[in-house]
Short mmCIF file of N, CA and C in Angstrom, two decimals:
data_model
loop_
_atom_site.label_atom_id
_atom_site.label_comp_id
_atom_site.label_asym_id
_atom_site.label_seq_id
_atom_site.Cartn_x
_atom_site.Cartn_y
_atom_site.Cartn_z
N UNK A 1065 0.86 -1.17 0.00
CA UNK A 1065 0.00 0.00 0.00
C UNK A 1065 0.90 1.23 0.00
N UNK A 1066 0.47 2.03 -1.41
CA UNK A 1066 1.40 3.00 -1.15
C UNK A 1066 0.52 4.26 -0.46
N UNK A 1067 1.11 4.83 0.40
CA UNK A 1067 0.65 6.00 1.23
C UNK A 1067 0.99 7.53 0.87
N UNK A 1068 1.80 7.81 0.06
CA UNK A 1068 2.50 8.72 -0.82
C UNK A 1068 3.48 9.25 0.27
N UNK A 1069 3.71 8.98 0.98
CA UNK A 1069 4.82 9.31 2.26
C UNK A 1069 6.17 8.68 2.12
N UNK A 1070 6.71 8.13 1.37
CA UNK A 1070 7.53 7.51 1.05
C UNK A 1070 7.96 6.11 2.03
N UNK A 1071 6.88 5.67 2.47
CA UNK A 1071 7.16 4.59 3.33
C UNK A 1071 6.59 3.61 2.82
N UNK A 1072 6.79 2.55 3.08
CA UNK A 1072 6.27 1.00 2.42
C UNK A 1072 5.02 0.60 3.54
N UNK A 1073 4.17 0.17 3.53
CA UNK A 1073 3.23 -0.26 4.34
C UNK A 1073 2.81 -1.91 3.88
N UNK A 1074 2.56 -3.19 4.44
CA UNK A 1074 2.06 -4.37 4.14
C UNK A 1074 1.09 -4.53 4.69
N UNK A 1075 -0.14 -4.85 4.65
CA UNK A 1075 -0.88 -5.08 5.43
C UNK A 1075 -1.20 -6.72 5.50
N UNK A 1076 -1.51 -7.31 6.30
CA UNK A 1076 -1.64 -8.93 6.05
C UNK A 1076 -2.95 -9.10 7.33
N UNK A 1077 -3.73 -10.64 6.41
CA UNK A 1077 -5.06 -10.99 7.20
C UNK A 1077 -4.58 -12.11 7.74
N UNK A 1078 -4.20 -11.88 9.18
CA UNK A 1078 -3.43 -12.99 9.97
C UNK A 1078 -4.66 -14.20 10.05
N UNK A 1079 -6.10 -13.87 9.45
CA UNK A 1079 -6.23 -15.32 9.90
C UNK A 1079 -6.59 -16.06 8.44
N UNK A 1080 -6.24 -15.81 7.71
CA UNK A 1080 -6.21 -16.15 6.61
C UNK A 1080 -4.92 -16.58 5.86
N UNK A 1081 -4.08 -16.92 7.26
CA UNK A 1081 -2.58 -17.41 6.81
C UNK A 1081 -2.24 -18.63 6.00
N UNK A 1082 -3.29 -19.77 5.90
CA UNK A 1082 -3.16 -20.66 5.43
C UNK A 1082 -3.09 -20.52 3.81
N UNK A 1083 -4.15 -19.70 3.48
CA UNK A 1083 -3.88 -18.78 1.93
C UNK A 1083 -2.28 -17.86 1.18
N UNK A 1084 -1.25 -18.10 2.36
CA UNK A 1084 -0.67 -17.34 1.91
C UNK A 1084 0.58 -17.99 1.53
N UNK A 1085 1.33 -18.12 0.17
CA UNK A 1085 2.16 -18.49 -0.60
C UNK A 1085 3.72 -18.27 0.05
N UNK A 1086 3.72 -17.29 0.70
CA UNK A 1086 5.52 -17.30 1.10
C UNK A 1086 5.35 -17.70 2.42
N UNK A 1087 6.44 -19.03 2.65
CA UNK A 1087 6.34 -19.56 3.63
C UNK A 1087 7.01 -19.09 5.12
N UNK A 1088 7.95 -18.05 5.20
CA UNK A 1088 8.37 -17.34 6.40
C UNK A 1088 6.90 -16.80 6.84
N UNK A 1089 5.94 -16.20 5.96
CA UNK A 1089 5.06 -15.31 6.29
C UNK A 1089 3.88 -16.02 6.83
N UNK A 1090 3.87 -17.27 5.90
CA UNK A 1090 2.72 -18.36 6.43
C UNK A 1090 3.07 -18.64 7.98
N UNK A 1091 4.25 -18.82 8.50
CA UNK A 1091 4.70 -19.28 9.85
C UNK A 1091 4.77 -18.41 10.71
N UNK A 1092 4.66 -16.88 9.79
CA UNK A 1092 4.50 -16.09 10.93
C UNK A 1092 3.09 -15.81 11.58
N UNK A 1093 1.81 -15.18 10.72
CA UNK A 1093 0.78 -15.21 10.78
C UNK A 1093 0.09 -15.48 11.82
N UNK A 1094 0.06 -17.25 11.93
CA UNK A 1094 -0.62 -17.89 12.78
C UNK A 1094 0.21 -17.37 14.11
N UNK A 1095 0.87 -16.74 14.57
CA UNK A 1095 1.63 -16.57 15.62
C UNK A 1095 1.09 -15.05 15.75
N UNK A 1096 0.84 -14.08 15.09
CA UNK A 1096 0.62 -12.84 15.22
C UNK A 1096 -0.65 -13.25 15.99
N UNK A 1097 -1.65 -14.32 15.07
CA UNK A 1097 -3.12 -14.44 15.74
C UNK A 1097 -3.08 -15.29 16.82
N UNK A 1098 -2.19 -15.94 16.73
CA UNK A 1098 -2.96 -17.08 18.47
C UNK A 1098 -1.71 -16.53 19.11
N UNK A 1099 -0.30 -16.15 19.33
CA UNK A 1099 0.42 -15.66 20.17
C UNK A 1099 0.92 -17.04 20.63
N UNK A 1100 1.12 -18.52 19.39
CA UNK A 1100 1.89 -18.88 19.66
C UNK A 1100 3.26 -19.68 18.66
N UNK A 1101 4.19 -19.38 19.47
CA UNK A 1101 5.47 -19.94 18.62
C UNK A 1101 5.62 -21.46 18.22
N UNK A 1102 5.58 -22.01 17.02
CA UNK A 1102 5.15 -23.06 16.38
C UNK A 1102 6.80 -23.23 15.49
N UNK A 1103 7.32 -22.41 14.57
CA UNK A 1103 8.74 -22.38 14.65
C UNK A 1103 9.69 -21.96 14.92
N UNK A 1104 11.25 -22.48 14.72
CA UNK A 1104 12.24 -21.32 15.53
C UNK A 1104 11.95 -19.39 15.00
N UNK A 1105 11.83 -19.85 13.63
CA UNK A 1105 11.52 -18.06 13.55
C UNK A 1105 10.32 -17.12 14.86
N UNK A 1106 9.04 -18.28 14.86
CA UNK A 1106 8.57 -17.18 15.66
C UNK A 1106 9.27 -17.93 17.02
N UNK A 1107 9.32 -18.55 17.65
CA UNK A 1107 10.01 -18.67 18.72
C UNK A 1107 11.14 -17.87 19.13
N UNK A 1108 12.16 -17.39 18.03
CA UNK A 1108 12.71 -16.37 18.37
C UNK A 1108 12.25 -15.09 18.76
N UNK A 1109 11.01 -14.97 17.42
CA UNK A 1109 10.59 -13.58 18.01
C UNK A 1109 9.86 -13.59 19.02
N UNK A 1110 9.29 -14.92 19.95
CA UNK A 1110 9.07 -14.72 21.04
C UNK A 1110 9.44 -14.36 22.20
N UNK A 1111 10.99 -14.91 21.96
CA UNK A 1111 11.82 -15.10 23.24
C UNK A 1111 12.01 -13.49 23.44
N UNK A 1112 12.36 -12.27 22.07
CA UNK A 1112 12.78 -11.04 22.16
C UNK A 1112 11.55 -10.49 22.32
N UNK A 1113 10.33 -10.65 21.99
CA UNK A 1113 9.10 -10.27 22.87
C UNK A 1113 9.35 -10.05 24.15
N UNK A 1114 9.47 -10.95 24.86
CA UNK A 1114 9.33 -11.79 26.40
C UNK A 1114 11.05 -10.64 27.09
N UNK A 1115 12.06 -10.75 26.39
CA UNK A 1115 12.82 -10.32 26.76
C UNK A 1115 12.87 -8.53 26.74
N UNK A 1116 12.12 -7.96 25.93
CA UNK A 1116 11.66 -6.78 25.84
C UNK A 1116 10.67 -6.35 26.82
N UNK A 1117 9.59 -7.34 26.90
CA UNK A 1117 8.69 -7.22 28.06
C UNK A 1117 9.47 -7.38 29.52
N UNK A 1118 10.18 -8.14 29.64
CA UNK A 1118 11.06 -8.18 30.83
C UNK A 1118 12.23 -6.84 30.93
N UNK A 1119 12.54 -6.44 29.56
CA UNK A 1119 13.75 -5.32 30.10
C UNK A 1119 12.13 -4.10 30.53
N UNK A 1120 10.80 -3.85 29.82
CA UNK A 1120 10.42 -2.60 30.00
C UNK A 1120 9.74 -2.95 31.52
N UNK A 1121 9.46 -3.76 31.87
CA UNK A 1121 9.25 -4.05 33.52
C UNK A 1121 9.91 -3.67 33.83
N UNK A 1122 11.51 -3.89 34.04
CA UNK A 1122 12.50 -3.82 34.43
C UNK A 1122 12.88 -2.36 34.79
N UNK A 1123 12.57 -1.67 33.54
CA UNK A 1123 12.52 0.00 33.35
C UNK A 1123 11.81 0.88 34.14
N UNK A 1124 10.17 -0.08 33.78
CA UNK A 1124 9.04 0.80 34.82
C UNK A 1124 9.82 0.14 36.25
N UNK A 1125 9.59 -0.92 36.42
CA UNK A 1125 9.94 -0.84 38.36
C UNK A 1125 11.27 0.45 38.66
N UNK A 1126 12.43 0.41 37.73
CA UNK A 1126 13.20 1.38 38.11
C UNK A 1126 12.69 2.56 38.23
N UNK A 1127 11.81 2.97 37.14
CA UNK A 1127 11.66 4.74 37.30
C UNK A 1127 10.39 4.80 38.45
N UNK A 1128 10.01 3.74 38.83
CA UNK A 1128 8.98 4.11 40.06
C UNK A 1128 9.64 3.84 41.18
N UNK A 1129 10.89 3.48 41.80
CA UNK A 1129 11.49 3.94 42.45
C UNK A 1129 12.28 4.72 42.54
N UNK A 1130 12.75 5.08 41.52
CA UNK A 1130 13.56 6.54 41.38
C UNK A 1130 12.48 7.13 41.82
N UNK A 1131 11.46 7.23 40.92
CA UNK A 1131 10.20 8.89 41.64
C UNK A 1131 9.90 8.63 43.50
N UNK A 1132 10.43 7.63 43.59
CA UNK A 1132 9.97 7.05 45.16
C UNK A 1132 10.57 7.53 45.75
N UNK A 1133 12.01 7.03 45.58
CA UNK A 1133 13.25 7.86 46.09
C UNK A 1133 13.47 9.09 46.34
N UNK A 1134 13.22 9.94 45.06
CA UNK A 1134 13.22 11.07 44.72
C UNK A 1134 11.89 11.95 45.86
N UNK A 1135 10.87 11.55 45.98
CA UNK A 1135 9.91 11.99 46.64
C UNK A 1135 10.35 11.81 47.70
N UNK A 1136 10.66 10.35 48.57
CA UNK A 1136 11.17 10.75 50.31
C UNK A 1136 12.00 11.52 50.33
N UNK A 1137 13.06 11.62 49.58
CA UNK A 1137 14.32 12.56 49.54
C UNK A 1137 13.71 14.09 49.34
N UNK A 1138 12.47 14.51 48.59
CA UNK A 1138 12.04 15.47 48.77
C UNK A 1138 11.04 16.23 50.06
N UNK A 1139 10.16 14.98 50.14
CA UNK A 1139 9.60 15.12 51.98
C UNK A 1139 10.90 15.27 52.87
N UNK A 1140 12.51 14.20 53.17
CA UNK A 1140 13.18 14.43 53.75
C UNK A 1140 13.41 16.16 53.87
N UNK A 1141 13.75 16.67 52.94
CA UNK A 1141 14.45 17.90 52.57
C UNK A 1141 13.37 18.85 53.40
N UNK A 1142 12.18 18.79 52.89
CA UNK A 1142 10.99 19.73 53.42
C UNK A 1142 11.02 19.93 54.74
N UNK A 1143 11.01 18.11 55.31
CA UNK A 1143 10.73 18.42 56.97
C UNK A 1143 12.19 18.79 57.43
N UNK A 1144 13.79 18.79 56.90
CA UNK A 1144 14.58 19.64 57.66
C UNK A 1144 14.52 20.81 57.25
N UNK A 1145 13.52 21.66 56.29
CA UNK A 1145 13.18 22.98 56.31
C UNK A 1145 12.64 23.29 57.23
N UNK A 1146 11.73 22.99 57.69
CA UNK A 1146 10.75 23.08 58.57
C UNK A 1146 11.36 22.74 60.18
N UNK A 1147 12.26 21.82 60.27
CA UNK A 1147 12.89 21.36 61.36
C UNK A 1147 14.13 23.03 61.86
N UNK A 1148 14.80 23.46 60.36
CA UNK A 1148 15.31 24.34 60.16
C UNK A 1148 14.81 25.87 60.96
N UNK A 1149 13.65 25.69 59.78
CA UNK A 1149 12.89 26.96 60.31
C UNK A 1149 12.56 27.26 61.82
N UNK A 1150 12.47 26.02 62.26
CA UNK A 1150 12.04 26.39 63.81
C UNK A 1150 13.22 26.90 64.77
N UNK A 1151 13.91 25.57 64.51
CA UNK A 1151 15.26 26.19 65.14
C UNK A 1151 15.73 27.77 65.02
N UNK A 1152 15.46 28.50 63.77
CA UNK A 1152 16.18 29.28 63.35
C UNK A 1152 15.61 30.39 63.81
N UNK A 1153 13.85 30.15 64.20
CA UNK A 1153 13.07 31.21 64.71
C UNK A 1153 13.07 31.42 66.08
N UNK A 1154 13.62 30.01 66.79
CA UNK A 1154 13.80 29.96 68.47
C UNK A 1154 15.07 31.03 68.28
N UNK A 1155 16.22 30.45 67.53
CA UNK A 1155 17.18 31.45 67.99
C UNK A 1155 17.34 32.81 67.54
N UNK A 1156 16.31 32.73 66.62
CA UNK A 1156 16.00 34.73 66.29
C UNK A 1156 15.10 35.05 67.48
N UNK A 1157 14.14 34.44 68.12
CA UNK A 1157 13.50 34.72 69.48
C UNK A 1157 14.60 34.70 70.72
N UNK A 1158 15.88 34.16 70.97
CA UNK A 1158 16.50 34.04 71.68
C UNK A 1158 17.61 35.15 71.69
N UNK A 1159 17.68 36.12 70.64
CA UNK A 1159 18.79 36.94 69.82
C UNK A 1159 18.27 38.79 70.51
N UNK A 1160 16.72 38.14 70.07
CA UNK A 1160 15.36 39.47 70.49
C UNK A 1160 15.89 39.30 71.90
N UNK A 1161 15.19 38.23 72.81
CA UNK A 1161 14.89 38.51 73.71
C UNK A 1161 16.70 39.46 74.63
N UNK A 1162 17.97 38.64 74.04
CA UNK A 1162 19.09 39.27 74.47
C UNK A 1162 19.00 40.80 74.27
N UNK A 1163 18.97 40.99 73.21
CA UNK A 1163 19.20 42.46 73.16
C UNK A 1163 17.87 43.26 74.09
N UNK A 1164 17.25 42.66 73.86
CA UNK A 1164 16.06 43.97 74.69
C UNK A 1164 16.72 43.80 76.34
N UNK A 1165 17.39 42.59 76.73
CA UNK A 1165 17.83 42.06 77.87
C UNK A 1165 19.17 43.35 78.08
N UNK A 1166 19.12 43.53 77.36
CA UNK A 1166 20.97 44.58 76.85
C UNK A 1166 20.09 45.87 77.14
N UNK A 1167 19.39 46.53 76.40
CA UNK A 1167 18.64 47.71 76.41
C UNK A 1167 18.27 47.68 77.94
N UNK A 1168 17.34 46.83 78.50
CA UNK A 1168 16.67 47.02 79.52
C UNK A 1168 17.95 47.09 81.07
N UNK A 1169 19.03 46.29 80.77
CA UNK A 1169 19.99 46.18 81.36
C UNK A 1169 20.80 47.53 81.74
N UNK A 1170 21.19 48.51 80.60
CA UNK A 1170 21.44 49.48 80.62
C UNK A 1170 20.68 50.87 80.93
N UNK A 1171 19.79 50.78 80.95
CA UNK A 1171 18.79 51.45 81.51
C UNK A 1171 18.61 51.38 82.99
N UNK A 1172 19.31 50.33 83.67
CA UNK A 1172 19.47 50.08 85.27
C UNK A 1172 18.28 49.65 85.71
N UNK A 1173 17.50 48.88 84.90
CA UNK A 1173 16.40 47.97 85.09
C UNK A 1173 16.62 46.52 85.99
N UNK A 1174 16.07 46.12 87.12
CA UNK A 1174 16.33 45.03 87.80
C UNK A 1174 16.59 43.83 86.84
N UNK A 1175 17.80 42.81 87.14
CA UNK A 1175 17.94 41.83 86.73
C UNK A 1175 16.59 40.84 86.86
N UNK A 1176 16.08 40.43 88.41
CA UNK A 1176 15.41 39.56 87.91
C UNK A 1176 14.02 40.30 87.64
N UNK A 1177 13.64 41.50 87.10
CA UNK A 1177 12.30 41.93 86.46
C UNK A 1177 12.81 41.49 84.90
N UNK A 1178 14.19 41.70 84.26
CA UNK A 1178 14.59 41.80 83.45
C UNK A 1178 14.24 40.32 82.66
N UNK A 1179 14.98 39.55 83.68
CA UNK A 1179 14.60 38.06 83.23
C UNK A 1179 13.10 37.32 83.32
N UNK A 1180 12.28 37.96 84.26
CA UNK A 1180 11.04 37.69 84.04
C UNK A 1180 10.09 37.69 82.57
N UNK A 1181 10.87 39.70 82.53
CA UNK A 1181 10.05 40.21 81.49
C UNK A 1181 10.67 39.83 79.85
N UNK A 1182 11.86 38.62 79.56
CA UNK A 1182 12.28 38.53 78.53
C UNK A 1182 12.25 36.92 78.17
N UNK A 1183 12.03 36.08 79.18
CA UNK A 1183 11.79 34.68 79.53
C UNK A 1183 13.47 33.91 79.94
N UNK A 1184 14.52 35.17 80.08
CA UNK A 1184 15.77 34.80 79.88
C UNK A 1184 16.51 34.29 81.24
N UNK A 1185 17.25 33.10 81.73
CA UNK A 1185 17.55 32.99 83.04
C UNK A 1185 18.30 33.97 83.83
N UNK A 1186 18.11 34.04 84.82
CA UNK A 1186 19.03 35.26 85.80
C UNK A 1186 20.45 35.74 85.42
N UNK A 1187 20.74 34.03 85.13
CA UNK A 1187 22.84 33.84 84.82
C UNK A 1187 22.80 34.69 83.34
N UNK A 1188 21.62 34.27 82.83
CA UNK A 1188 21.91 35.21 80.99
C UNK A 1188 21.78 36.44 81.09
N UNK A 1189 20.70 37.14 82.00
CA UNK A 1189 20.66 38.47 81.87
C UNK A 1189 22.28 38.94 82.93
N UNK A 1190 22.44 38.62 84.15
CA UNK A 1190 23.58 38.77 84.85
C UNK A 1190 24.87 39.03 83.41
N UNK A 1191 25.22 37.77 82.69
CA UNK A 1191 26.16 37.61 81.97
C UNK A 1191 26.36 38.74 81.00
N UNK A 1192 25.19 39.51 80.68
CA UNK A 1192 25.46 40.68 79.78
C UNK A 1192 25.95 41.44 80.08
#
């Protein structure tokens, strides 16, 4: 069948193989329609079926644990953002509360009103 595309096209009526004059094609046929290997030709092309079907399993199970991987490794990452962030906001709350501890200190404000009013222990406000 020509398609004007410059490609060759065959079309064949696999169940009508018994009608058909070239004998590679007769042996193939019946194998396209029942899916089974009857000589070494299709038996070969079974085995590279089977072995194709086994490498693209092979492929999908890999890339669905890569995305697996890839995803805990991305939850990992998130929750030490978040593990991050906290830490990072205690010690920007811990940074505040010093300096106002510094301000209020210098001002000749009582130590322990100082430490009351900043949540900071006696020895931290003392130490400034």
């Amino acid at each position: 069948m020509d398609l004007g595309d410059k490609t060759h096209h065959v079309i064949f009526n696999a169940s009508a193989y018994e009608k058909e004059a070239n004998p590679g094609i007769k042996e193939f046929l019946p194998f396209v329609r029942n899916n089974t290997a009857e000589s070494d030709l299709t038996r070969e092309i079974a085995s590279m079926v089977q072995a194709k079907k086994f490498e693209q399993t092979f492929i999908n199970e890999y890339l669905a644990w890569n995305l697996h991987d890839k995803d805990v490794e991305r939850r990992g990452r998130k929750e030490g953002f978040k593990k991050g962030r906290k830490e990072g906001l205690k010690e920007g709350r811990k940074e505040q509360a010093l300096e106002t501890a510094r301000i209020l200190k210098r001002t000749g404000i009582d130590a322990a009103l100082i430490s009351q009013s900043t949540g900071l222990s006696p020895e931290d406000v003392e130490a400034l």
